[in-house]
Amino acid sequence: MLLIISLILFLKPLEIFGRSHQLANNKKSDTSWGSTHEDLVTDLPGQPSVNFTHYAGHVTVNENNGRALFYWFYECSIAPESKPLVLWLNGGPGCSSVGYGATQEIGPFLVDSDGFGLKLNPYSWNKEANLLFLESPIGVGFSYSNTSGDYHIIGDDFTANDTYTFLHKWLLKFPSYKKRPFYIAGESYAGKYVPELAEVIVDKNKDPSLFIDLRGILLGNPETCDAEDWKGLVDYAWSHAVISDETHKTISDSCDFHSDDTWSNQTCTQAVDEVLKQYKEIDIYSLYTSVCIRDTASSEQQTTQVLFDTKSKMMPRIMGGYDPCLDDYTSSYYNRPDVQKALHVSDGQHLKNWSICNMTVFGNWSDTKESVLPIYHKLIDAGLKIWVYSGDTDGRVPVLSTRYSLGALGLPITRKWRPWYHQKQVGGWVEEYKGLTFATFRGAGHAVPTFKPSESLAFFTSFLNGQSLPFQRI
């Protein structure tokens, strides 16, 4: 994911040590970045001392419209020059990969509970790879466009093409990664982003001048096929006692999720509304953890927000997540003037309004593929490695949704369902198919690395190394 190499050749030592004690222990890298020193992050408020460098800033993806995407890139903490590059994407659509992936899940810094500092993540994925986090599409986090019309045409294809442009322009900033093994990872609605971007890369790689060495994709609790995702959401809610037998039977009898007109059936719509009503009482992303109750919040603020459009087949967006108040802490941090200045997104005076999810982006989403399963087949045929994982206490894109979707692929099984182990305990279960590996994480919610950080890092390492998950207690 984020690659970071030192700018010692371009900055005088006294300037570096004078600007920030945080870099005092940073190791030197073998590659110089030319003019990219302007994106070097120093004086990040609350940052612990680290032995790697990191960069943040905007990359313009459309000069005419003034469209720019914000990234944050962390060098691998061990031998970055020999490690792959991994791009991480969060979904929503409309949610920040910086707010979630980088500082709640797999990045080296986690936002502290007071919203004023950072703490080290001992299980950061930048122990194994260079990590690149991207806020995409425009309207998410610090990413923006100066052309208002752009915000009305955002959708799957728009996002994939802008991200592809970003990658090539980012590689001009960090040219030593041009030929580095590259992987794309993400969760939730990135279950569509990731394979869609991978498909663009595979297609464009036919031109040698545009070649990106894409090796594989990694998907967590991914939206995959709308019909199977809906069926899995309902069946999971019933099997985990969130809804009644009667509600489940009504949906089974009246809802055709494969239909282009699912919600014209009022009986179906009312029964699905009952599912969402019950999930508003708990955290759909983590069934067995507490919801965030703010002491000073009004009753309206304490009600879980659900955004669901019956004119669309898109899955509902329900605000929530574990800590359970971590979203609040993260928003407090990224709206600080000194933080925005350190990340090169404002001058510290004229602030950007950062939010962890932009619900307007979700509501205005103009196109979405109902299924990316055909892309899976295409990527498997292209020889890419595909691993899919699922936290089994997530109700939003539950393990049943993923199993139904992957089952629809009809892939031959090469290694049957079995437990996999981490530190002599069952981490979950795994099944290997021809061209794809599927694994569960026992007791994890939607954002698996938040719940199972040690297991997730071990899983990620196995993925990169092309090793099967441990099947013995060792």
Coordinates of C-alpha atoms in Angstrom, one line a residue:
M1 CA 0.0 0.0 0.0
L2 CA 2.1 3.0 0.9
L3 CA 5.6 3.4 -0.3
I4 CA 7.7 6.0 1.2
I5 CA 11.3 6.8 0.5
S6 CA 13.5 9.4 2.2
L7 CA 14.1 12.8 0.8
I8 CA 17.5 13.1 2.4
L9 CA 19.1 13.9 -1.0
F10 CA 16.8 16.8 -1.5
L11 CA 16.7 18.3 2.0
K12 CA 19.6 19.4 4.2
P13 CA 19.9 17.3 7.3
L14 CA 19.5 20.3 9.6
E15 CA 16.3 21.2 7.8
I16 CA 14.9 17.8 8.3
F17 CA 15.8 17.5 12.0
G18 CA 14.7 21.0 12.6
R19 CA 11.3 20.6 11.0
S20 CA 10.3 17.6 13.1
H21 CA 11.7 15.3 15.7
Q22 CA 9.3 12.7 14.2
L23 CA 11.8 12.1 11.4
A24 CA 14.8 11.8 13.7
N25 CA 14.6 8.0 13.8
N26 CA 13.4 7.6 10.2
K27 CA 15.7 5.3 8.2
K28 CA 17.1 6.4 4.8
S29 CA 15.8 4.8 1.6
D30 CA 17.8 4.1 -1.5
T31 CA 15.6 5.9 -3.9
S32 CA 15.1 9.6 -4.2
W33 CA 11.7 11.2 -5.1
G34 CA 12.8 14.3 -6.9
S35 CA 10.3 17.1 -6.3
T36 CA 8.0 15.0 -4.3
H37 CA 9.4 16.4 -1.1
E38 CA 6.5 18.8 -1.1
D39 CA 4.2 15.9 -0.1
L40 CA 6.4 14.7 2.8
V41 CA 4.4 14.7 6.0
T42 CA 6.2 16.3 9.0
D43 CA 4.9 17.8 12.2
L44 CA 1.7 15.6 12.1
P45 CA 0.0 16.4 15.4
G46 CA 0.2 13.6 17.9
Q47 CA 2.3 11.3 15.7
P48 CA 4.5 8.9 17.5
S49 CA 8.1 8.5 16.4
V50 CA 8.5 6.0 13.5
N51 CA 11.2 4.4 11.4
F52 CA 9.5 5.1 8.0
T53 CA 8.4 8.2 6.1
H54 CA 5.0 9.0 4.8
Y55 CA 3.5 11.4 2.2
A56 CA 0.1 13.0 1.7
G57 CA -1.4 15.4 -0.8
H58 CA -3.5 15.8 -3.9
V59 CA -3.1 14.4 -7.4
T60 CA -5.0 16.1 -10.2
V61 CA -6.8 13.6 -12.4
N62 CA -8.5 16.2 -14.6
E63 CA -6.8 19.5 -15.3
N64 CA -9.7 21.1 -17.2
N65 CA -12.2 20.4 -14.4
G66 CA -9.8 20.9 -11.6
R67 CA -10.5 17.4 -10.3
A68 CA -8.1 16.1 -7.6
L69 CA -7.9 13.1 -5.4
F70 CA -6.3 13.0 -1.9
Y71 CA -3.9 10.2 -1.0
W72 CA -1.8 9.2 2.0
F73 CA 1.1 6.9 1.5
Y74 CA 3.2 5.0 4.0
E75 CA 6.5 3.4 3.3
C76 CA 6.9 -0.2 4.5
S77 CA 8.6 -0.2 7.9
I78 CA 10.9 -3.0 6.8
A79 CA 12.9 -3.1 3.5
P80 CA 10.5 -0.9 1.6
E81 CA 12.6 -1.1 -1.6
S82 CA 11.8 -4.9 -1.8
K83 CA 8.1 -4.8 -0.8
P84 CA 5.1 -4.5 -3.1
L85 CA 2.7 -1.6 -3.4
V86 CA -0.8 -2.1 -2.1
L87 CA -3.7 0.3 -2.8
W88 CA -6.5 0.3 -0.2
L89 CA -10.0 1.5 -1.0
N90 CA -13.0 1.9 1.3
G91 CA -16.5 2.0 -0.1
G92 CA -19.8 3.5 0.9
P93 CA -19.9 4.7 -1.7
G94 CA -18.9 8.0 -0.3
C95 CA -16.7 6.9 2.6
S96 CA -13.1 7.8 3.3
S97 CA -10.2 5.3 3.0
V98 CA -8.1 7.6 5.2
G99 CA -10.8 7.8 7.9
Y100 CA -11.5 4.1 7.9
G101 CA -8.7 2.0 6.4
A102 CA -5.7 4.2 7.3
T103 CA -6.6 5.3 10.8
Q104 CA -9.1 2.8 12.1
E105 CA -8.0 -0.5 10.5
I106 CA -4.7 -1.3 8.8
G107 CA -2.5 1.9 8.8
P108 CA 0.4 2.5 11.2
F109 CA -1.4 5.3 13.0
L110 CA -4.8 4.9 14.8
V111 CA -6.8 7.9 16.0
D112 CA -6.9 8.1 19.8
S113 CA -10.1 8.2 21.6
D114 CA -9.8 11.9 22.5
G115 CA -9.6 12.9 18.8
F116 CA -6.4 14.8 19.5
G117 CA -3.6 12.3 19.0
L118 CA -2.5 9.2 17.3
K119 CA -1.2 5.9 18.6
L120 CA 0.8 3.2 16.9
N121 CA -0.9 0.2 15.4
P122 CA 1.3 -2.8 16.2
Y123 CA -0.5 -4.8 13.5
S124 CA -0.2 -2.3 10.7
W125 CA -0.1 -3.8 7.2
N126 CA 2.8 -1.5 6.3
K127 CA 5.0 -4.1 8.1
E128 CA 4.6 -6.2 4.9
A129 CA 3.9 -3.7 2.1
N130 CA 4.0 -0.1 1.1
L131 CA 0.5 1.2 1.7
L132 CA -1.4 3.7 -0.5
F133 CA -4.7 5.0 0.7
L134 CA -7.0 7.0 -1.6
E135 CA -10.1 9.1 -0.9
S136 CA -12.2 8.4 -3.9
P137 CA -14.3 9.5 -5.7
I138 CA -14.4 13.3 -5.6
G139 CA -16.5 14.5 -2.7
V140 CA -15.0 12.0 -0.4
G141 CA -12.8 13.3 2.4
F142 CA -10.4 15.9 1.0
S143 CA -10.9 14.9 -2.7
Y144 CA -12.7 17.5 -4.8
S145 CA -13.6 19.0 -8.2
N146 CA -13.8 22.7 -9.1
T147 CA -16.5 21.7 -11.6
S148 CA -19.9 21.3 -9.9
G149 CA -21.3 19.1 -12.8
D150 CA -18.7 16.4 -11.9
Y151 CA -20.6 15.6 -8.7
H152 CA -23.7 14.7 -10.7
I153 CA -22.1 12.0 -12.8
I154 CA -20.3 10.1 -10.1
G155 CA -20.6 6.3 -10.4
D156 CA -18.7 3.1 -10.7
D157 CA -17.1 3.7 -14.1
F158 CA -16.4 7.4 -13.3
T159 CA -14.6 6.2 -10.1
A160 CA -12.6 3.4 -11.8
N161 CA -11.4 5.7 -14.5
D162 CA -10.4 8.5 -12.2
T163 CA -8.6 6.1 -9.9
Y164 CA -6.7 4.6 -12.9
T165 CA -5.6 8.1 -13.9
F166 CA -4.6 8.8 -10.3
L167 CA -2.4 5.7 -10.3
H168 CA -0.4 6.7 -13.4
K169 CA 0.1 10.2 -12.1
W170 CA 1.0 9.0 -8.7
L171 CA 3.6 6.7 -10.2
L172 CA 5.2 9.8 -11.8
K173 CA 5.7 11.1 -8.3
F174 CA 7.1 7.8 -7.1
P175 CA 8.7 6.3 -10.2
S176 CA 10.5 3.5 -8.4
Y177 CA 7.2 1.8 -7.9
K178 CA 6.4 1.8 -11.6
K179 CA 7.6 -1.8 -11.9
R180 CA 6.8 -2.9 -8.4
P181 CA 4.3 -5.8 -7.8
F182 CA 1.0 -4.1 -7.2
Y183 CA -2.1 -5.3 -5.4
I184 CA -5.5 -3.7 -4.8
A185 CA -7.4 -4.3 -1.5
G186 CA -10.6 -2.9 0.0
E187 CA -13.9 -3.7 1.8
S188 CA -17.6 -3.1 1.6
Y189 CA -18.6 -1.2 -1.6
A190 CA -15.0 -1.4 -2.6
G191 CA -16.1 -5.0 -3.5
K192 CA -17.1 -3.3 -6.7
Y193 CA -14.4 -0.6 -6.9
V194 CA -11.6 -3.1 -6.6
P195 CA -12.5 -5.6 -9.4
E196 CA -13.7 -2.7 -11.6
L197 CA -10.4 -0.9 -11.3
A198 CA -8.5 -4.2 -11.8
E199 CA -10.5 -4.8 -15.0
V200 CA -9.4 -1.3 -16.3
I201 CA -5.8 -2.1 -15.5
V202 CA -6.0 -5.5 -17.2
D203 CA -7.5 -4.0 -20.3
K204 CA -5.1 -1.0 -20.5
N205 CA -2.1 -3.3 -19.9
K206 CA -2.4 -4.4 -23.5
D207 CA -0.5 -1.2 -24.2
P208 CA 3.0 -1.8 -22.9
S209 CA 3.5 1.9 -22.2
L210 CA 0.6 1.8 -19.7
F211 CA 1.6 -1.4 -18.0
I212 CA 1.0 -1.7 -14.2
D213 CA 2.2 -5.0 -12.6
L214 CA -1.1 -6.0 -11.0
R215 CA -0.7 -9.3 -9.3
G216 CA -4.0 -9.7 -7.4
I217 CA -6.9 -8.3 -5.4
L218 CA -8.1 -8.7 -1.8
L219 CA -11.7 -8.1 -0.8
G220 CA -13.2 -7.9 2.7
N221 CA -17.0 -8.3 3.3
P222 CA -17.5 -7.1 -0.3
E223 CA -20.6 -6.0 -2.1
T224 CA -20.5 -8.3 -5.1
C225 CA -23.9 -9.2 -6.6
D226 CA -26.9 -7.1 -5.5
A227 CA -29.4 -10.0 -5.7
E228 CA -27.2 -12.4 -3.7
D229 CA -26.2 -9.6 -1.3
W230 CA -29.8 -8.8 -0.5
K231 CA -30.8 -12.4 -0.1
G232 CA -27.8 -12.9 2.2
L233 CA -28.6 -9.9 4.3
V234 CA -32.2 -11.1 4.9
D235 CA -31.2 -14.7 5.6
Y236 CA -28.4 -13.7 7.9
A237 CA -30.8 -11.3 9.9
W238 CA -33.2 -14.2 10.3
S239 CA -30.6 -16.8 11.2
H240 CA -29.2 -14.4 13.9
A241 CA -32.5 -13.6 15.4
V242 CA -32.7 -10.0 14.3
I243 CA -36.0 -10.5 12.5
S244 CA -39.0 -12.8 13.1
D245 CA -39.9 -16.0 11.2
E246 CA -42.9 -14.2 9.8
T247 CA -40.9 -11.3 8.4
H248 CA -38.4 -13.8 6.8
K249 CA -41.2 -15.8 5.3
T250 CA -42.9 -12.7 3.9
I251 CA -39.6 -11.7 2.2
S252 CA -39.0 -15.2 0.9
D253 CA -42.5 -15.3 -0.6
S254 CA -42.8 -11.8 -2.0
C255 CA -39.3 -10.5 -2.9
D256 CA -37.6 -11.3 -6.1
F257 CA -34.2 -9.7 -5.7
H258 CA -33.2 -10.7 -9.2
S259 CA -36.0 -8.5 -10.6
D260 CA -35.4 -5.1 -12.1
D261 CA -38.5 -3.9 -10.2
T262 CA -38.1 -5.5 -6.8
W263 CA -39.5 -2.6 -4.8
S264 CA -42.7 -2.3 -6.8
N265 CA -44.1 -5.1 -4.6
Q266 CA -45.4 -3.2 -1.5
T267 CA -45.5 -6.4 0.6
C268 CA -41.8 -7.0 -0.1
T269 CA -40.8 -3.4 0.5
Q270 CA -42.6 -3.2 3.9
A271 CA -41.0 -6.5 5.0
V272 CA -37.5 -5.2 4.0
D273 CA -38.2 -2.0 5.9
E274 CA -38.9 -4.1 8.9
V275 CA -35.4 -5.6 8.6
L276 CA -33.8 -2.2 8.4
K277 CA -35.9 -1.0 11.3
Q278 CA -34.6 -3.8 13.5
Y279 CA -31.0 -3.1 12.4
K280 CA -31.4 0.6 13.4
E281 CA -31.5 -0.6 17.1
I282 CA -28.1 -2.2 16.9
D283 CA -24.9 -1.9 14.9
I284 CA -25.5 -3.7 11.6
Y285 CA -21.8 -3.7 11.0
S286 CA -21.1 -5.6 14.3
L287 CA -24.0 -7.4 15.7
Y288 CA -22.6 -8.1 19.2
T289 CA -20.9 -4.8 20.1
S290 CA -22.5 -1.7 21.6
V291 CA -23.8 1.3 19.7
C292 CA -22.4 4.8 20.2
I293 CA -24.6 6.7 22.8
R294 CA -23.5 10.3 23.2
D295 CA -24.4 11.9 26.5
T296 CA -25.2 15.2 25.0
A297 CA -26.9 13.9 21.8
S298 CA -30.5 14.6 21.1
S299 CA -32.8 11.6 20.5
E300 CA -32.6 12.3 16.8
Q301 CA -28.8 12.2 16.8
Q302 CA -28.9 8.9 18.7
T303 CA -31.1 7.3 16.0
T304 CA -29.1 5.3 13.6
Q305 CA -29.1 6.9 10.1
V306 CA -30.3 4.6 7.3
L307 CA -30.1 5.8 3.7
F308 CA -32.0 3.5 1.3
D309 CA -33.5 4.3 -2.1
T310 CA -36.2 2.0 -3.3
K311 CA -35.6 3.4 -6.8
S312 CA -32.2 1.8 -6.8
K313 CA -31.0 -1.8 -6.2
M314 CA -28.0 -0.5 -4.2
M315 CA -27.7 -1.9 -0.7
P316 CA -28.6 0.5 2.1
R317 CA -26.0 2.7 3.8
I318 CA -26.4 2.5 7.6
M319 CA -24.1 4.7 9.6
G320 CA -22.3 2.9 12.4
G321 CA -19.2 0.9 13.2
Y322 CA -17.0 -0.2 16.0
D323 CA -15.4 1.5 18.3
P324 CA -18.5 2.5 18.3
C325 CA -17.8 6.2 18.6
L326 CA -14.6 6.1 16.6
D327 CA -16.1 7.9 13.6
D328 CA -16.6 10.9 15.9
Y329 CA -13.0 10.8 17.1
T330 CA -11.7 10.6 13.5
S331 CA -13.8 13.5 12.3
S332 CA -12.5 15.6 15.2
Y333 CA -8.9 14.8 14.2
Y334 CA -9.1 15.5 10.5
N335 CA -11.0 18.8 11.0
R336 CA -8.2 20.3 13.1
P337 CA -6.3 23.2 11.4
D338 CA -2.8 21.8 12.3
V339 CA -3.7 18.4 11.0
Q340 CA -5.0 19.7 7.7
K341 CA -1.9 21.8 7.3
A342 CA 0.4 18.9 8.0
L343 CA -1.4 16.8 5.4
H344 CA -1.1 19.6 2.8
V345 CA -4.8 20.1 2.3
S346 CA -5.2 23.6 3.7
D347 CA -3.0 26.5 5.0
G348 CA -4.3 25.9 8.5
Q349 CA -6.5 29.0 8.2
H350 CA -9.1 28.2 5.5
L351 CA -10.2 24.7 6.5
K352 CA -11.7 22.0 4.5
N353 CA -14.9 20.4 5.9
W354 CA -13.9 16.7 6.3
S355 CA -16.4 14.0 7.0
I356 CA -15.9 10.3 7.2
C357 CA -18.8 9.6 4.8
N358 CA -20.4 11.9 2.3
M359 CA -24.0 10.9 2.1
T360 CA -24.7 13.2 -0.8
V361 CA -22.2 11.1 -2.9
F362 CA -24.1 8.0 -1.9
G363 CA -27.5 9.5 -2.7
N364 CA -26.4 10.9 -6.1
W365 CA -24.6 7.7 -7.3
S366 CA -25.4 7.6 -11.0
D367 CA -24.4 4.1 -12.0
T368 CA -23.6 0.8 -10.2
K369 CA -23.0 -2.6 -11.6
E370 CA -25.6 -5.1 -10.3
S371 CA -22.9 -7.8 -10.3
V372 CA -19.1 -7.9 -10.6
L373 CA -19.1 -11.7 -10.9
P374 CA -18.4 -11.5 -14.7
I375 CA -15.3 -9.4 -13.8
Y376 CA -14.2 -12.1 -11.4
H377 CA -14.2 -14.6 -14.2
K378 CA -12.2 -12.2 -16.4
L379 CA -9.6 -11.5 -13.7
I380 CA -9.2 -15.3 -13.0
D381 CA -8.7 -15.9 -16.7
A382 CA -6.0 -13.2 -16.6
G383 CA -4.2 -15.1 -13.9
L384 CA -4.8 -12.7 -11.0
K385 CA -4.8 -13.9 -7.5
I386 CA -8.2 -13.3 -5.8
W387 CA -8.8 -13.6 -2.0
V388 CA -12.1 -12.8 -0.4
Y389 CA -12.6 -12.7 3.4
S390 CA -15.6 -12.2 5.6
G391 CA -16.1 -11.2 9.2
D392 CA -18.9 -13.4 10.4
T393 CA -20.6 -11.0 12.8
D394 CA -21.3 -8.4 10.0
G395 CA -24.9 -7.9 9.1
R396 CA -24.4 -5.3 6.3
V397 CA -22.5 -7.6 3.8
P398 CA -22.8 -10.8 5.8
V399 CA -20.9 -14.0 5.2
L400 CA -24.0 -15.5 3.7
S401 CA -24.1 -12.8 1.0
T402 CA -20.5 -13.5 0.1
R403 CA -21.1 -17.3 0.1
Y404 CA -24.1 -16.9 -2.2
S405 CA -22.2 -14.7 -4.6
L406 CA -19.1 -16.9 -4.8
G407 CA -21.3 -19.9 -5.1
A408 CA -22.8 -18.4 -8.3
L409 CA -19.3 -18.3 -9.9
G410 CA -19.4 -22.1 -10.1
L411 CA -15.7 -22.5 -9.5
P412 CA -14.2 -26.0 -8.9
I413 CA -13.1 -26.6 -5.3
T414 CA -9.4 -27.4 -4.9
R415 CA -9.2 -27.6 -1.1
K416 CA -12.4 -28.2 0.9
W417 CA -13.8 -26.2 3.7
R418 CA -11.6 -26.4 6.8
P419 CA -10.6 -24.2 9.8
W420 CA -7.5 -22.0 9.7
Y421 CA -5.5 -21.2 12.7
H422 CA -3.7 -18.2 14.3
Q423 CA -1.7 -18.5 17.5
K424 CA -3.2 -22.0 18.0
Q425 CA -6.8 -20.8 17.8
V426 CA -9.3 -21.1 15.0
G427 CA -9.2 -17.8 13.1
G428 CA -12.0 -18.8 10.9
W429 CA -12.7 -21.2 8.0
V430 CA -11.3 -21.3 4.5
E431 CA -12.1 -22.9 1.2
E432 CA -9.9 -22.7 -1.9
Y433 CA -11.3 -22.7 -5.4
K434 CA -9.6 -22.7 -8.8
G435 CA -8.6 -19.1 -9.0
L436 CA -10.0 -17.8 -5.7
T437 CA -9.6 -18.3 -2.0
F438 CA -12.4 -17.5 0.5
A439 CA -11.9 -17.2 4.3
T440 CA -14.0 -16.2 7.3
F441 CA -12.9 -14.4 10.4
R442 CA -14.5 -15.8 13.5
G443 CA -16.1 -13.1 15.6
A444 CA -15.2 -10.1 13.4
G445 CA -17.5 -7.4 12.1
H446 CA -17.6 -5.5 8.9
A447 CA -14.2 -3.9 9.2
V448 CA -12.3 -7.1 10.0
P449 CA -8.9 -5.6 10.8
T450 CA -10.5 -3.4 13.5
F451 CA -11.8 -6.5 15.3
K452 CA -9.0 -9.0 14.5
P453 CA -5.8 -7.0 13.9
S454 CA -3.3 -9.7 14.6
E455 CA -5.2 -12.3 12.6
S456 CA -5.7 -9.8 9.7
L457 CA -2.0 -9.1 9.5
A458 CA -1.2 -12.8 9.4
F459 CA -3.8 -13.3 6.7
F460 CA -2.5 -10.4 4.6
T461 CA 1.0 -11.8 4.9
S462 CA -0.2 -15.2 3.6
F463 CA -2.0 -13.5 0.7
L464 CA 1.1 -11.6 -0.4
N465 CA 3.3 -14.6 -0.1
G466 CA 0.9 -16.9 -1.9
Q467 CA 0.7 -19.3 1.0
S468 CA -2.3 -21.2 2.1
L469 CA -3.7 -20.3 5.5
P470 CA -2.3 -22.4 8.4
F471 CA -4.4 -25.6 8.8
Q472 CA -2.8 -26.8 12.0
R473 CA -2.4 -25.5 15.6
I474 CA 1.2 -24.4 15.5

